[in-house]
XYZ file of C-alpha atoms in Angstrom:
387
model
C 143.331 73.634 69.855
C 139.984 75.491 69.726
C 140.828 79.183 70.448
C 137.472 80.485 69.750
C 135.131 82.634 72.100
C 131.951 84.344 72.031
C 131.879 87.994 73.824
C 128.465 89.736 74.534
C 127.537 93.385 74.978
C 124.224 95.101 75.481
C 122.759 98.724 74.951
C 119.576 100.405 75.870
C 117.665 102.894 74.482
C 117.013 106.422 75.583
C 113.989 105.506 77.247
C 115.609 102.918 79.466
C 114.698 104.089 83.074
C 118.447 104.521 83.926
C 119.188 106.473 80.876
C 116.259 108.861 81.171
C 118.092 109.752 84.449
C 121.235 109.967 82.770
C 119.690 112.252 80.167
C 118.107 114.561 82.848
C 121.590 114.752 84.771
C 123.299 115.949 81.680
C 120.600 118.386 80.539
C 120.965 120.105 83.786
C 124.705 120.108 83.434
C 124.641 121.463 79.857
C 122.218 124.417 81.024
C 124.400 125.293 83.864
C 127.863 125.224 81.807
C 126.216 127.101 78.898
C 125.899 129.832 81.585
C 128.627 129.264 83.944
C 131.772 127.378 82.283
C 133.265 127.102 85.932
C 130.445 125.821 87.519
C 130.840 122.446 89.862
C 128.324 120.061 89.084
C 127.440 116.518 91.046
C 123.804 115.762 89.676
C 122.294 112.470 90.595
C 118.908 111.648 89.346
C 116.493 108.746 89.962
C 113.190 108.142 88.792
C 109.880 105.810 89.336
C 106.290 105.900 88.182
C 105.330 109.692 88.545
C 108.289 110.715 90.140
C 111.727 112.353 89.163
C 114.149 113.277 92.191
C 117.112 115.452 91.483
C 119.704 115.494 93.977
C 123.293 116.614 94.526
C 125.838 119.069 95.054
C 126.103 122.352 92.628
C 128.010 125.252 92.980
C 127.080 127.856 90.131
C 126.210 131.551 89.603
C 123.771 130.099 86.915
C 119.931 130.238 87.283
C 118.862 126.327 86.285
C 115.169 126.000 85.899
C 115.168 122.310 87.060
C 111.531 121.669 86.588
C 111.443 122.648 83.100
C 114.547 120.759 82.102
C 113.324 117.703 83.665
C 109.802 117.601 81.867
C 111.185 118.670 78.374
C 113.827 115.973 78.422
C 110.998 113.491 79.666
C 108.892 114.706 76.698
C 111.733 114.630 74.158
C 112.408 110.947 74.966
C 108.845 110.335 74.021
C 107.276 109.723 77.591
C 104.282 112.393 76.672
C 101.162 110.863 77.728
C 99.749 108.857 80.979
C 98.885 105.665 78.793
C 102.714 104.812 78.257
C 103.115 104.887 82.240
C 105.166 108.059 82.344
C 103.979 111.579 81.227
C 106.095 114.709 81.263
C 103.423 116.926 81.974
C 102.123 115.102 84.924
C 105.102 114.106 86.766
C 106.398 115.155 90.673
C 109.579 116.726 90.304
C 111.675 116.916 93.717
C 114.847 118.892 93.892
C 117.562 118.399 96.631
C 120.606 120.070 95.781
C 123.236 121.572 97.867
C 126.421 123.410 97.199
C 129.617 121.399 96.678
C 131.684 120.419 99.988
C 134.125 123.197 100.817
C 136.766 120.231 101.488
C 136.386 119.209 97.872
C 136.445 122.528 96.589
C 139.439 123.572 98.273
C 141.303 120.248 96.445
C 139.798 121.181 92.939
C 141.249 124.796 92.510
C 139.362 125.043 88.956
C 140.381 122.077 87.968
C 144.123 122.190 88.987
C 143.763 119.124 91.120
C 141.591 115.812 90.555
C 138.177 116.301 92.141
C 138.348 112.910 93.794
C 140.422 110.021 93.979
C 139.642 107.024 91.894
C 140.854 104.826 88.726
C 139.750 105.384 84.983
C 140.185 103.461 81.709
C 140.546 104.309 78.000
C 140.393 101.504 75.480
C 140.831 101.528 71.795
C 141.134 98.962 69.041
C 141.072 98.241 65.210
C 138.255 95.939 65.415
C 135.808 98.910 63.883
C 136.113 101.900 62.014
C 134.862 103.386 65.281
C 138.240 101.877 67.066
C 135.425 100.112 69.371
C 134.765 96.550 70.162
C 132.314 95.002 67.676
C 129.839 93.738 69.999
C 129.099 97.045 71.690
C 129.398 98.965 68.750
C 126.471 96.835 66.969
C 124.342 96.698 70.243
C 124.254 100.722 70.390
C 123.630 100.765 66.611
C 120.568 98.611 66.817
C 119.343 100.538 70.112
C 119.394 104.018 68.047
C 118.141 102.351 65.008
C 115.072 101.196 67.174
C 114.559 104.810 68.534
C 114.744 106.205 64.971
C 112.104 103.722 63.745
C 109.901 105.083 66.426
C 110.844 108.800 66.613
C 111.908 109.586 63.256
C 110.249 106.948 61.085
C 106.811 107.199 63.115
C 106.119 103.750 64.445
C 104.003 105.029 67.233
C 103.196 101.574 68.183
C 106.975 101.147 69.589
C 107.152 102.585 72.813
C 110.500 104.694 74.422
C 112.165 101.590 76.405
C 114.065 99.099 74.913
C 117.373 96.921 75.168
C 119.946 95.099 72.598
C 122.204 92.656 73.063
C 124.979 91.205 70.457
C 127.231 88.254 71.142
C 130.229 87.731 68.556
C 132.391 84.932 68.163
C 135.952 85.569 67.911
C 138.941 83.529 66.205
C 142.327 83.494 68.031
C 140.912 85.718 70.812
C 140.971 88.502 68.321
C 139.198 88.335 64.888
C 135.602 88.656 64.899
C 134.231 85.703 62.861
C 130.302 85.846 63.060
C 127.523 87.018 65.401
C 126.033 83.859 67.520
C 122.937 85.767 68.731
C 120.867 89.229 68.511
C 118.647 89.968 71.282
C 116.268 93.437 70.632
C 113.666 93.976 73.128
C 111.074 97.072 72.730
C 108.358 98.199 74.755
C 105.031 98.337 72.455
C 101.412 99.323 72.708
C 99.089 96.621 73.890
C 97.241 95.676 70.749
C 100.645 94.873 68.699
C 101.123 91.324 68.160
C 104.557 89.327 68.712
C 104.545 88.065 65.114
C 104.162 91.707 63.690
C 107.204 92.996 66.103
C 109.588 90.233 65.202
C 108.780 90.971 61.650
C 109.192 94.865 61.910
C 112.382 94.442 64.190
C 114.179 91.996 61.770
C 113.503 94.047 58.782
C 113.808 97.792 59.966
C 116.197 97.177 62.471
C 118.166 94.071 62.502
C 118.836 94.072 58.539
C 119.269 97.711 58.324
C 122.345 97.735 60.921
C 123.915 94.235 60.693
C 126.104 93.165 57.897
C 124.669 90.198 56.267
C 128.153 88.343 56.254
C 128.200 88.264 60.261
C 124.909 86.442 60.354
C 125.081 82.624 59.556
C 122.088 80.065 59.622
C 123.141 79.330 63.208
C 122.737 82.591 64.418
C 120.009 83.107 67.052
C 117.615 86.087 66.878
C 115.376 87.097 70.055
C 112.818 89.791 69.561
C 111.080 90.483 72.860
C 111.895 87.054 74.082
C 109.267 86.818 77.020
C 106.351 87.920 74.244
C 105.132 91.040 75.887
C 106.831 94.306 76.794
C 103.975 97.026 77.490
C 104.889 98.217 81.014
C 108.325 100.003 80.635
C 110.345 102.871 81.209
C 110.551 104.072 85.105
C 107.052 102.533 85.767
C 108.327 99.081 84.935
C 111.608 99.683 86.919
C 113.098 102.591 88.685
C 116.047 104.492 87.087
C 119.449 105.706 88.493
C 122.029 107.781 87.100
C 125.457 105.754 86.509
C 123.776 102.299 86.619
C 124.484 101.732 82.849
C 128.350 102.528 82.801
C 129.380 99.218 81.183
C 126.978 100.438 78.168
C 128.430 104.063 78.266
C 131.965 102.622 77.858
C 133.320 99.722 76.221
C 130.330 96.972 76.744
C 132.620 95.106 79.066
C 135.190 94.423 76.565
C 137.489 96.768 78.692
C 137.375 97.688 82.337
C 135.414 100.164 83.914
C 136.654 102.464 87.415
C 133.257 102.488 88.598
C 132.575 106.135 88.598
C 129.192 107.562 86.596
C 130.081 110.073 83.916
C 126.425 111.870 83.718
C 125.828 114.709 85.801
C 129.488 115.816 86.516
C 131.421 118.501 85.259
C 134.793 117.994 83.878
C 136.609 118.770 87.178
C 135.501 115.460 88.173
C 138.236 112.952 86.667
C 135.682 110.141 86.507
C 134.399 111.684 83.777
C 136.970 113.955 82.160
C 140.082 111.585 82.664
C 137.999 108.460 81.281
C 137.463 110.795 78.128
C 141.006 111.525 77.832
C 142.369 108.234 78.609
C 140.241 107.094 75.653
C 141.527 109.890 73.468
C 145.132 108.834 74.059
C 144.541 105.065 73.465
C 142.455 105.738 70.125
C 145.434 108.122 69.190
C 147.979 105.454 69.904
C 146.208 102.720 68.234
C 145.366 104.790 64.806
C 148.882 105.811 64.642
C 150.007 102.264 64.183
C 151.752 101.766 67.503
C 149.428 98.514 68.565
C 146.127 97.170 67.498
C 144.732 97.259 71.053
C 145.407 99.612 73.984
C 143.978 99.887 77.548
C 145.218 102.865 79.506
C 144.651 102.954 83.040
C 144.700 106.270 84.953
C 144.476 106.924 89.079
C 144.469 110.176 90.820
C 144.263 111.318 94.615
C 141.718 114.307 95.490
C 143.579 117.697 94.999
C 146.730 116.186 93.185
C 147.108 117.303 89.534
C 149.388 114.208 88.417
C 148.001 110.992 87.986
C 149.396 108.317 91.031
C 149.732 105.557 88.523
C 149.490 105.072 84.492
C 149.258 101.592 83.354
C 149.145 100.526 79.842
C 148.393 96.919 78.062
C 148.991 96.482 74.616
C 147.764 92.961 74.616
C 150.998 91.665 73.039
C 150.046 93.709 69.760
C 152.883 96.256 69.956
C 156.357 95.895 68.829
C 157.238 98.515 71.822
C 157.519 97.408 75.208
C 155.859 98.651 78.364
C 158.462 101.043 79.095
C 158.459 102.544 75.587
C 154.583 102.784 75.388
C 154.470 104.734 78.666
C 157.421 107.254 77.283
C 155.377 107.756 74.068
C 152.065 108.397 76.006
C 153.662 110.743 78.660
C 155.351 112.766 75.929
C 152.342 113.318 73.793
C 149.751 113.574 76.491
C 149.163 115.430 79.598
C 146.893 113.910 82.231
C 146.504 116.699 84.588
C 143.077 117.746 85.157
C 143.259 121.217 84.256
C 145.395 120.227 80.671
C 142.585 117.606 80.046
C 139.875 120.121 80.406
C 141.768 122.721 78.390
C 142.878 120.600 75.583
C 139.562 118.905 74.811
C 137.653 122.089 75.682
C 135.225 120.465 77.990
C 133.713 123.216 80.032
C 131.204 123.483 77.078
C 127.475 122.293 77.068
C 128.335 118.864 75.286
C 127.051 116.086 77.231
C 123.596 115.290 76.795
C 124.292 114.384 73.257
C 126.378 111.209 74.777
C 123.807 110.412 77.762
C 122.494 107.513 75.612
C 124.203 105.423 72.868
C 127.440 105.469 74.328
C 130.503 108.068 74.992
C 132.884 106.337 72.846
C 132.954 105.492 69.069
C 130.445 108.404 68.327
C 131.244 109.014 64.787
C 127.850 110.672 64.638
C 129.032 113.351 66.544
C 131.738 115.860 66.922
C 133.464 114.831 70.117
C 136.848 116.096 71.160
C 137.886 112.880 72.765
C 137.123 111.053 69.676
C 139.645 113.204 67.487
C 142.703 111.679 65.649
C 144.638 114.848 66.017
C 147.786 113.503 68.025
C 148.436 110.777 65.333
C 151.143 112.464 63.328
C 152.707 114.042 66.588
C 152.840 110.353 67.785
C 154.369 109.018 64.584
C 157.364 112.062 64.752
C 158.073 111.360 68.176
C 158.285 107.431 67.590
C 160.384 107.907 64.348
C 162.679 110.323 66.067
C 163.292 108.261 69.224
C 162.559 104.895 68.434
C 163.463 104.147 64.595
C 164.179 100.497 64.068
């Protein structure tokens, strides 16, 4: 019986129109939290040719210069001249912000109750040192390397927009064996040839990121498969916050509850509970309880305790479902106020994860990626479930 499968994940660069919007929303959030840690922020952004539209509900005592934040963020990404099609200094920035609904504010009570109903997922596995699926890990690293090649190493012929995709073949549905295909698409100047791009991206992006042991003679590599990618960013396609939530999380390998992260303060469980579910799953896997773990949480607006907690170890643990739930509930407190306090989330730390993934970021110091519960888990399990 052939139990092989191929799974694919994608990532996008910081210049992708949806990611431009995510970064603007989180830059606004960070600016407000720096001044007012208890602010309530639900900021959405959309972008198209020559226009950024900021909308949503914000309740704060802080002063936020939206115009400047938008332009600085766009310029930092690399959209700084009209020839590219999106120019930070020549944008129309429209703002339509209101205060948070008093009906929602009444239920939140400074994070004591969930800011909305919904379901959130956290996932971790032993597949990579990041405790993430290999396909999304490599897709993110390719996208980040593509941006670094442009911004740090001076390849100005590359433009900010770009996408990557990695397909991984697994044996027995769990062990990555090889990469079957790699796709890298990058926006570029008009005079750049396809041959030059393919050579540059293969040598300076793919070969710098991918372990050669994972590439075989049958691995298909595509660089700008249409042959041309000059028009990109918000000129080529409109952008919107929250439209890359699979890129933000586990590349499709684990579920997503559907709620956007970017532009939301930590009283919104779409964001904070997803982070905490990842934190719990990662610490459980790192402690040796299982090789893979999925945690689902659900909440009702204004209610502190989750309405449900579901776990799936995919048959990789010696502990049954009830025992896994007992361990998780003993170690982790899923009330929104506890999540916020335990992870110290009322800080301006969000713009840095608005591109290249919110999870598995060993390049950043993120509280939900810390493995500081491993010993506590081991101690509790040894005391209660020594077998």
